[in-house]
Amino acid sequence: DVKVTQSSRYLVKRTGEKVFLECVQDMDHENMFWYRQDPGLGLRLIYFSYDVKMKEKGDIPEGYSVSREKKERFSLILESASTNQTSMYLCASSFWTNNEKLFFGSGTQLSVL
Amino acid sequence: GIQVEQSPPDLILQEGANSTLRCNFSDSVNNLQWFHQNPWGQLINLFYIPSGTKQNGRLSATTVATERYSLLYISSSQTTDSGVYFCAGGNTGNQFYFGTGTSLTVIP
């Protein structure tokens, strides 16, 4: 079975801290994504990556950065966490071609106090 | 980007009832998917359906690509069907636009 694993289910951080969210997939997918989910707003794309060391901004990249050093791992970094970054963060992956399904991890609920 | 509208936003059903969820797109998409988010937050891919009709057990989906909408049918609903249903679509392999979801509650 397809597996996308996010390192933490719940995370509580202080304002100004540097936060790392990790995501690992075991399906040899080229594409990896980071979304945030907020009530009433659906899922919004933060960043995606289509290859190792490649990254593209999504719709809401401000305040975030990403790292993809290995094909299976995609990290989301909050350089200086703020309270408005309290959210559910979802990692996803897919094959590169367009007609492929998107698979999600179980999410990380981040609270910034 | 592409705007995705889902309806209804909320739905409460008695167990055993049928329902239809709708997803409208502001532009054509050639990759359309339906997801179910369970109460624990896990998003499960239900269908990849850029056009036509597919069935999986009590669930089926139909996409009319020329009219830019898709329907998800749930028959004989069960309490385990509760959660939020999302549709998402795009035209490249790396950009999916999501609707705001339909929150379904099935009561016994």
JSON list of N, CA and C in Angstrom, two decimals, chain A residues 9 31 33 35 37 40-43 45 48 50 58-59 88 90 94-107, chain B residues 30-31 33 35 37 39-48 84 86 88 90-101:
[
{"chain": "A", "resi": 9, "resn": "ARG", "atom": "N", "xyz": [2.09, 14.11, 14.67]},
{"chain": "A", "resi": 9, "resn": "ARG", "atom": "CA", "xyz": [0.64, 14.29, 14.53]},
{"chain": "A", "resi": 9, "resn": "ARG", "atom": "C", "xyz": [0.21, 15.62, 15.15]},
{"chain": "A", "resi": 31, "resn": "ASN", "atom": "N", "xyz": [6.65, 13.88, -7.49]},
{"chain": "A", "resi": 31, "resn": "ASN", "atom": "CA", "xyz": [6.03, 15.09, -6.94]},
{"chain": "A", "resi": 31, "resn": "ASN", "atom": "C", "xyz": [5.76, 14.96, -5.46]},
{"chain": "A", "resi": 33, "resn": "PHE", "atom": "N", "xyz": [4.17, 17.58, -2.14]},
{"chain": "A", "resi": 33, "resn": "PHE", "atom": "CA", "xyz": [3.44, 18.82, -1.90]},
{"chain": "A", "resi": 33, "resn": "PHE", "atom": "C", "xyz": [3.29, 19.08, -0.41]},
{"chain": "A", "resi": 35, "resn": "TYR", "atom": "N", "xyz": [0.51, 21.28, 1.85]},
{"chain": "A", "resi": 35, "resn": "TYR", "atom": "CA", "xyz": [-0.71, 22.07, 1.92]},
{"chain": "A", "resi": 35, "resn": "TYR", "atom": "C", "xyz": [-0.96, 22.47, 3.37]},
{"chain": "A", "resi": 37, "resn": "GLN", "atom": "N", "xyz": [-4.43, 23.41, 5.77]},
{"chain": "A", "resi": 37, "resn": "GLN", "atom": "CA", "xyz": [-5.88, 23.33, 5.78]},
{"chain": "A", "resi": 37, "resn": "GLN", "atom": "C", "xyz": [-6.42, 24.14, 6.93]},
{"chain": "A", "resi": 40, "resn": "GLY", "atom": "N", "xyz": [-13.06, 26.40, 6.51]},
{"chain": "A", "resi": 40, "resn": "GLY", "atom": "CA", "xyz": [-13.72, 27.28, 5.55]},
{"chain": "A", "resi": 40, "resn": "GLY", "atom": "C", "xyz": [-12.87, 27.66, 4.36]},
{"chain": "A", "resi": 41, "resn": "LEU", "atom": "N", "xyz": [-11.59, 27.28, 4.36]},
{"chain": "A", "resi": 41, "resn": "LEU", "atom": "CA", "xyz": [-10.70, 27.66, 3.26]},
{"chain": "A", "resi": 41, "resn": "LEU", "atom": "C", "xyz": [-10.24, 26.48, 2.43]},
{"chain": "A", "resi": 42, "resn": "GLY", "atom": "N", "xyz": [-10.58, 25.28, 2.82]},
{"chain": "A", "resi": 42, "resn": "GLY", "atom": "CA", "xyz": [-10.12, 24.12, 2.08]},
{"chain": "A", "resi": 42, "resn": "GLY", "atom": "C", "xyz": [-8.63, 23.91, 2.23]},
{"chain": "A", "resi": 43, "resn": "LEU", "atom": "N", "xyz": [-8.03, 23.32, 1.22]},
{"chain": "A", "resi": 43, "resn": "LEU", "atom": "CA", "xyz": [-6.59, 23.08, 1.21]},
{"chain": "A", "resi": 43, "resn": "LEU", "atom": "C", "xyz": [-5.92, 24.09, 0.30]},
{"chain": "A", "resi": 45, "resn": "LEU", "atom": "N", "xyz": [-2.15, 25.30, -1.32]},
{"chain": "A", "resi": 45, "resn": "LEU", "atom": "CA", "xyz": [-0.81, 24.81, -1.61]},
{"chain": "A", "resi": 45, "resn": "LEU", "atom": "C", "xyz": [0.25, 25.81, -1.16]},
{"chain": "A", "resi": 48, "resn": "PHE", "atom": "N", "xyz": [5.51, 22.99, -3.71]},
{"chain": "A", "resi": 48, "resn": "PHE", "atom": "CA", "xyz": [5.64, 21.64, -4.21]},
{"chain": "A", "resi": 48, "resn": "PHE", "atom": "C", "xyz": [7.02, 21.44, -4.83]},
{"chain": "A", "resi": 50, "resn": "TYR", "atom": "N", "xyz": [9.03, 18.80, -7.76]},
{"chain": "A", "resi": 50, "resn": "TYR", "atom": "CA", "xyz": [8.86, 17.77, -8.77]},
{"chain": "A", "resi": 50, "resn": "TYR", "atom": "C", "xyz": [10.13, 16.95, -8.97]},
{"chain": "A", "resi": 58, "resn": "GLY", "atom": "N", "xyz": [3.78, 27.65, -4.18]},
{"chain": "A", "resi": 58, "resn": "GLY", "atom": "CA", "xyz": [2.36, 27.47, -4.40]},
{"chain": "A", "resi": 58, "resn": "GLY", "atom": "C", "xyz": [1.63, 28.79, -4.23]},
{"chain": "A", "resi": 59, "resn": "ASP", "atom": "N", "xyz": [0.43, 28.71, -3.67]},
{"chain": "A", "resi": 59, "resn": "ASP", "atom": "CA", "xyz": [-0.39, 29.91, -3.53]},
{"chain": "A", "resi": 59, "resn": "ASP", "atom": "C", "xyz": [-0.06, 30.75, -2.31]},
{"chain": "A", "resi": 88, "resn": "MET", "atom": "N", "xyz": [-3.53, 22.98, 10.25]},
{"chain": "A", "resi": 88, "resn": "MET", "atom": "CA", "xyz": [-3.26, 21.58, 9.91]},
{"chain": "A", "resi": 88, "resn": "MET", "atom": "C", "xyz": [-2.39, 21.58, 8.64]},
{"chain": "A", "resi": 90, "resn": "LEU", "atom": "N", "xyz": [-0.63, 19.33, 5.68]},
{"chain": "A", "resi": 90, "resn": "LEU", "atom": "CA", "xyz": [-0.78, 18.05, 5.01]},
{"chain": "A", "resi": 90, "resn": "LEU", "atom": "C", "xyz": [0.26, 17.90, 3.91]},
{"chain": "A", "resi": 94, "resn": "SER", "atom": "N", "xyz": [2.72, 12.33, -5.52]},
{"chain": "A", "resi": 94, "resn": "SER", "atom": "CA", "xyz": [2.16, 11.70, -6.71]},
{"chain": "A", "resi": 94, "resn": "SER", "atom": "C", "xyz": [3.27, 11.47, -7.71]},
{"chain": "A", "resi": 95, "resn": "PHE", "atom": "N", "xyz": [2.96, 10.64, -8.72]},
{"chain": "A", "resi": 95, "resn": "PHE", "atom": "CA", "xyz": [3.89, 10.51, -9.83]},
{"chain": "A", "resi": 95, "resn": "PHE", "atom": "C", "xyz": [3.86, 11.78, -10.66]},
{"chain": "A", "resi": 96, "resn": "TRP", "atom": "N", "xyz": [4.86, 11.94, -11.51]},
{"chain": "A", "resi": 96, "resn": "TRP", "atom": "CA", "xyz": [5.04, 13.20, -12.22]},
{"chain": "A", "resi": 96, "resn": "TRP", "atom": "C", "xyz": [3.97, 13.44, -13.28]},
{"chain": "A", "resi": 97, "resn": "THR", "atom": "N", "xyz": [3.54, 12.37, -13.96]},
{"chain": "A", "resi": 97, "resn": "THR", "atom": "CA", "xyz": [2.59, 12.55, -15.06]},
{"chain": "A", "resi": 97, "resn": "THR", "atom": "C", "xyz": [1.24, 13.02, -14.52]},
{"chain": "A", "resi": 98, "resn": "ASN", "atom": "N", "xyz": [0.45, 13.64, -15.37]},
{"chain": "A", "resi": 98, "resn": "ASN", "atom": "CA", "xyz": [-0.76, 14.32, -14.91]},
{"chain": "A", "resi": 98, "resn": "ASN", "atom": "C", "xyz": [-1.87, 13.37, -14.49]},
{"chain": "A", "resi": 99, "resn": "ASN", "atom": "N", "xyz": [-1.90, 12.20, -15.04]},
{"chain": "A", "resi": 99, "resn": "ASN", "atom": "CA", "xyz": [-3.06, 11.34, -14.77]},
{"chain": "A", "resi": 99, "resn": "ASN", "atom": "C", "xyz": [-2.81, 10.39, -13.62]},
{"chain": "A", "resi": 100, "resn": "GLU", "atom": "N", "xyz": [-2.32, 10.95, -12.54]},
{"chain": "A", "resi": 100, "resn": "GLU", "atom": "CA", "xyz": [-1.99, 10.11, -11.39]},
{"chain": "A", "resi": 100, "resn": "GLU", "atom": "C", "xyz": [-2.70, 10.62, -10.15]},
{"chain": "A", "resi": 101, "resn": "LYS", "atom": "N", "xyz": [-2.97, 9.69, -9.24]},
{"chain": "A", "resi": 101, "resn": "LYS", "atom": "CA", "xyz": [-3.64, 10.04, -7.98]},
{"chain": "A", "resi": 101, "resn": "LYS", "atom": "C", "xyz": [-2.69, 10.75, -7.03]},
{"chain": "A", "resi": 102, "resn": "LEU", "atom": "N", "xyz": [-3.32, 11.54, -6.17]},
{"chain": "A", "resi": 102, "resn": "LEU", "atom": "CA", "xyz": [-2.59, 12.25, -5.12]},
{"chain": "A", "resi": 102, "resn": "LEU", "atom": "C", "xyz": [-2.82, 11.49, -3.82]},
{"chain": "A", "resi": 103, "resn": "PHE", "atom": "N", "xyz": [-1.73, 11.25, -3.06]},
{"chain": "A", "resi": 103, "resn": "PHE", "atom": "CA", "xyz": [-1.82, 10.52, -1.80]},
{"chain": "A", "resi": 103, "resn": "PHE", "atom": "C", "xyz": [-1.34, 11.40, -0.66]},
{"chain": "A", "resi": 104, "resn": "PHE", "atom": "N", "xyz": [-2.09, 11.37, 0.44]},
{"chain": "A", "resi": 104, "resn": "PHE", "atom": "CA", "xyz": [-1.82, 12.25, 1.56]},
{"chain": "A", "resi": 104, "resn": "PHE", "atom": "C", "xyz": [-1.29, 11.52, 2.78]},
{"chain": "A", "resi": 105, "resn": "GLY", "atom": "N", "xyz": [-0.48, 12.24, 3.56]},
{"chain": "A", "resi": 105, "resn": "GLY", "atom": "CA", "xyz": [-0.14, 11.80, 4.89]},
{"chain": "A", "resi": 105, "resn": "GLY", "atom": "C", "xyz": [-1.28, 12.11, 5.85]},
{"chain": "A", "resi": 106, "resn": "SER", "atom": "N", "xyz": [-1.11, 11.75, 7.11]},
{"chain": "A", "resi": 106, "resn": "SER", "atom": "CA", "xyz": [-2.19, 11.90, 8.08]},
{"chain": "A", "resi": 106, "resn": "SER", "atom": "C", "xyz": [-2.26, 13.29, 8.70]},
{"chain": "A", "resi": 107, "resn": "GLY", "atom": "N", "xyz": [-1.32, 14.17, 8.34]},
{"chain": "A", "resi": 107, "resn": "GLY", "atom": "CA", "xyz": [-1.40, 15.56, 8.77]},
{"chain": "A", "resi": 107, "resn": "GLY", "atom": "C", "xyz": [-0.68, 15.84, 10.08]},
{"chain": "B", "resi": 30, "resn": "ASN", "atom": "N", "xyz": [-8.16, 18.38, -16.47]},
{"chain": "B", "resi": 30, "resn": "ASN", "atom": "CA", "xyz": [-7.99, 17.03, -17.01]},
{"chain": "B", "resi": 30, "resn": "ASN", "atom": "C", "xyz": [-7.50, 16.06, -15.95]},
{"chain": "B", "resi": 31, "resn": "ASN", "atom": "N", "xyz": [-7.45, 16.51, -14.72]},
{"chain": "B", "resi": 31, "resn": "ASN", "atom": "CA", "xyz": [-7.18, 15.62, -13.60]},
{"chain": "B", "resi": 31, "resn": "ASN", "atom": "C", "xyz": [-8.16, 16.00, -12.51]},
{"chain": "B", "resi": 33, "resn": "GLN", "atom": "N", "xyz": [-10.15, 14.59, -8.89]},
{"chain": "B", "resi": 33, "resn": "GLN", "atom": "CA", "xyz": [-10.12, 13.55, -7.88]},
{"chain": "B", "resi": 33, "resn": "GLN", "atom": "C", "xyz": [-11.08, 13.90, -6.76]},
{"chain": "B", "resi": 35, "resn": "PHE", "atom": "N", "xyz": [-11.84, 13.07, -2.60]},
{"chain": "B", "resi": 35, "resn": "PHE", "atom": "CA", "xyz": [-11.20, 12.61, -1.36]},
{"chain": "B", "resi": 35, "resn": "PHE", "atom": "C", "xyz": [-12.22, 12.60, -0.22]},
{"chain": "B", "resi": 37, "resn": "GLN", "atom": "N", "xyz": [-12.05, 12.94, 3.94]},
{"chain": "B", "resi": 37, "resn": "GLN", "atom": "CA", "xyz": [-11.23, 13.19, 5.12]},
{"chain": "B", "resi": 37, "resn": "GLN", "atom": "C", "xyz": [-11.99, 12.67, 6.33]},
{"chain": "B", "resi": 39, "resn": "PRO", "atom": "N", "xyz": [-12.71, 11.71, 10.43]},
{"chain": "B", "resi": 39, "resn": "PRO", "atom": "CA", "xyz": [-12.68, 12.59, 11.61]},
{"chain": "B", "resi": 39, "resn": "PRO", "atom": "C", "xyz": [-11.29, 12.74, 12.22]},
{"chain": "B", "resi": 40, "resn": "TRP", "atom": "N", "xyz": [-10.35, 11.89, 11.91]},
{"chain": "B", "resi": 40, "resn": "TRP", "atom": "CA", "xyz": [-8.99, 12.00, 12.43]},
{"chain": "B", "resi": 40, "resn": "TRP", "atom": "C", "xyz": [-8.08, 12.80, 11.50]},
{"chain": "B", "resi": 41, "resn": "GLY", "atom": "N", "xyz": [-8.64, 13.30, 10.41]},
{"chain": "B", "resi": 41, "resn": "GLY", "atom": "CA", "xyz": [-7.87, 14.17, 9.53]},
{"chain": "B", "resi": 41, "resn": "GLY", "atom": "C", "xyz": [-7.23, 13.50, 8.33]},
{"chain": "B", "resi": 42, "resn": "GLN", "atom": "N", "xyz": [-7.28, 12.21, 8.24]},
{"chain": "B", "resi": 42, "resn": "GLN", "atom": "CA", "xyz": [-6.65, 11.50, 7.12]},
{"chain": "B", "resi": 42, "resn": "GLN", "atom": "C", "xyz": [-7.46, 11.66, 5.85]},
{"chain": "B", "resi": 43, "resn": "LEU", "atom": "N", "xyz": [-6.79, 12.10, 4.79]},
{"chain": "B", "resi": 43, "resn": "LEU", "atom": "CA", "xyz": [-7.44, 12.23, 3.48]},
{"chain": "B", "resi": 43, "resn": "LEU", "atom": "C", "xyz": [-7.20, 10.97, 2.66]},
{"chain": "B", "resi": 44, "resn": "ILE", "atom": "N", "xyz": [-8.29, 10.35, 2.24]},
{"chain": "B", "resi": 44, "resn": "ILE", "atom": "CA", "xyz": [-8.22, 9.13, 1.45]},
{"chain": "B", "resi": 44, "resn": "ILE", "atom": "C", "xyz": [-8.69, 9.43, 0.04]},
{"chain": "B", "resi": 45, "resn": "ASN", "atom": "N", "xyz": [-7.92, 8.98, -0.93]},
{"chain": "B", "resi": 45, "resn": "ASN", "atom": "CA", "xyz": [-8.30, 9.17, -2.32]},
{"chain": "B", "resi": 45, "resn": "ASN", "atom": "C", "xyz": [-9.41, 8.19, -2.69]},
{"chain": "B", "resi": 46, "resn": "LEU", "atom": "N", "xyz": [-10.57, 8.73, -3.09]},
{"chain": "B", "resi": 46, "resn": "LEU", "atom": "CA", "xyz": [-11.71, 7.88, -3.44]},
{"chain": "B", "resi": 46, "resn": "LEU", "atom": "C", "xyz": [-11.72, 7.54, -4.93]},
{"chain": "B", "resi": 47, "resn": "PHE", "atom": "N", "xyz": [-11.57, 8.57, -5.74]},
{"chain": "B", "resi": 47, "resn": "PHE", "atom": "CA", "xyz": [-11.65, 8.39, -7.19]},
{"chain": "B", "resi": 47, "resn": "PHE", "atom": "C", "xyz": [-10.70, 9.34, -7.90]},
{"chain": "B", "resi": 48, "resn": "TYR", "atom": "N", "xyz": [-10.10, 8.79, -8.95]},
{"chain": "B", "resi": 48, "resn": "TYR", "atom": "CA", "xyz": [-9.48, 9.63, -9.98]},
{"chain": "B", "resi": 48, "resn": "TYR", "atom": "C", "xyz": [-10.44, 9.56, -11.17]},
{"chain": "B", "resi": 84, "resn": "VAL", "atom": "N", "xyz": [-15.42, 14.86, 5.84]},
{"chain": "B", "resi": 84, "resn": "VAL", "atom": "CA", "xyz": [-15.47, 15.92, 4.84]},
{"chain": "B", "resi": 84, "resn": "VAL", "atom": "C", "xyz": [-15.02, 15.36, 3.50]},
{"chain": "B", "resi": 86, "resn": "PHE", "atom": "N", "xyz": [-13.83, 16.22, -0.29]},
{"chain": "B", "resi": 86, "resn": "PHE", "atom": "CA", "xyz": [-13.21, 17.25, -1.12]},
{"chain": "B", "resi": 86, "resn": "PHE", "atom": "C", "xyz": [-13.10, 16.76, -2.55]},
{"chain": "B", "resi": 88, "resn": "ALA", "atom": "N", "xyz": [-10.87, 17.91, -6.09]},
{"chain": "B", "resi": 88, "resn": "ALA", "atom": "CA", "xyz": [-9.69, 18.67, -6.50]},
{"chain": "B", "resi": 88, "resn": "ALA", "atom": "C", "xyz": [-9.44, 18.43, -7.96]},
{"chain": "B", "resi": 90, "resn": "GLY", "atom": "N", "xyz": [-7.00, 19.83, -11.67]},
{"chain": "B", "resi": 90, "resn": "GLY", "atom": "CA", "xyz": [-5.91, 20.60, -12.24]},
{"chain": "B", "resi": 90, "resn": "GLY", "atom": "C", "xyz": [-5.63, 20.17, -13.65]},
{"chain": "B", "resi": 91, "resn": "ASN", "atom": "N", "xyz": [-4.65, 20.85, -14.25]},
{"chain": "B", "resi": 91, "resn": "ASN", "atom": "CA", "xyz": [-4.28, 20.55, -15.63]},
{"chain": "B", "resi": 91, "resn": "ASN", "atom": "C", "xyz": [-2.81, 20.20, -15.79]},
{"chain": "B", "resi": 92, "resn": "THR", "atom": "N", "xyz": [-2.08, 20.18, -14.72]},
{"chain": "B", "resi": 92, "resn": "THR", "atom": "CA", "xyz": [-0.71, 19.72, -14.77]},
{"chain": "B", "resi": 92, "resn": "THR", "atom": "C", "xyz": [-0.56, 18.68, -13.68]},
{"chain": "B", "resi": 93, "resn": "GLY", "atom": "N", "xyz": [0.56, 18.01, -13.64]},
{"chain": "B", "resi": 93, "resn": "GLY", "atom": "CA", "xyz": [0.75, 16.98, -12.62]},
{"chain": "B", "resi": 93, "resn": "GLY", "atom": "C", "xyz": [1.09, 17.54, -11.26]},
{"chain": "B", "resi": 94, "resn": "ASN", "atom": "N", "xyz": [1.24, 18.85, -11.17]},
{"chain": "B", "resi": 94, "resn": "ASN", "atom": "CA", "xyz": [1.74, 19.38, -9.90]},
{"chain": "B", "resi": 94, "resn": "ASN", "atom": "C", "xyz": [0.98, 20.59, -9.40]},
{"chain": "B", "resi": 95, "resn": "GLN", "atom": "N", "xyz": [-0.24, 20.77, -9.84]},
{"chain": "B", "resi": 95, "resn": "GLN", "atom": "CA", "xyz": [-1.05, 21.84, -9.28]},
{"chain": "B", "resi": 95, "resn": "GLN", "atom": "C", "xyz": [-2.49, 21.36, -9.22]},
{"chain": "B", "resi": 96, "resn": "PHE", "atom": "N", "xyz": [-2.98, 21.18, -8.00]},
{"chain": "B", "resi": 96, "resn": "PHE", "atom": "CA", "xyz": [-4.35, 20.76, -7.78]},
{"chain": "B", "resi": 96, "resn": "PHE", "atom": "C", "xyz": [-5.08, 21.86, -7.02]},
{"chain": "B", "resi": 97, "resn": "TYR", "atom": "N", "xyz": [-6.28, 22.18, -7.48]},
{"chain": "B", "resi": 97, "resn": "TYR", "atom": "CA", "xyz": [-7.10, 23.18, -6.81]},
{"chain": "B", "resi": 97, "resn": "TYR", "atom": "C", "xyz": [-8.23, 22.46, -6.07]},
{"chain": "B", "resi": 98, "resn": "PHE", "atom": "N", "xyz": [-8.35, 22.78, -4.79]},
{"chain": "B", "resi": 98, "resn": "PHE", "atom": "CA", "xyz": [-9.32, 22.10, -3.94]},
{"chain": "B", "resi": 98, "resn": "PHE", "atom": "C", "xyz": [-10.53, 22.97, -3.68]},
{"chain": "B", "resi": 99, "resn": "GLY", "atom": "N", "xyz": [-11.69, 22.32, -3.56]},
{"chain": "B", "resi": 99, "resn": "GLY", "atom": "CA", "xyz": [-12.86, 23.00, -3.05]},
{"chain": "B", "resi": 99, "resn": "GLY", "atom": "C", "xyz": [-12.79, 23.10, -1.53]},
{"chain": "B", "resi": 100, "resn": "THR", "atom": "N", "xyz": [-13.78, 23.74, -0.93]},
{"chain": "B", "resi": 100, "resn": "THR", "atom": "CA", "xyz": [-13.80, 23.92, 0.52]},
{"chain": "B", "resi": 100, "resn": "THR", "atom": "C", "xyz": [-14.49, 22.77, 1.23]},
{"chain": "B", "resi": 101, "resn": "GLY", "atom": "N", "xyz": [-14.97, 21.81, 0.46]},
{"chain": "B", "resi": 101, "resn": "GLY", "atom": "CA", "xyz": [-15.45, 20.57, 1.06]},
{"chain": "B", "resi": 101, "resn": "GLY", "atom": "C", "xyz": [-16.94, 20.54, 1.38]}
]
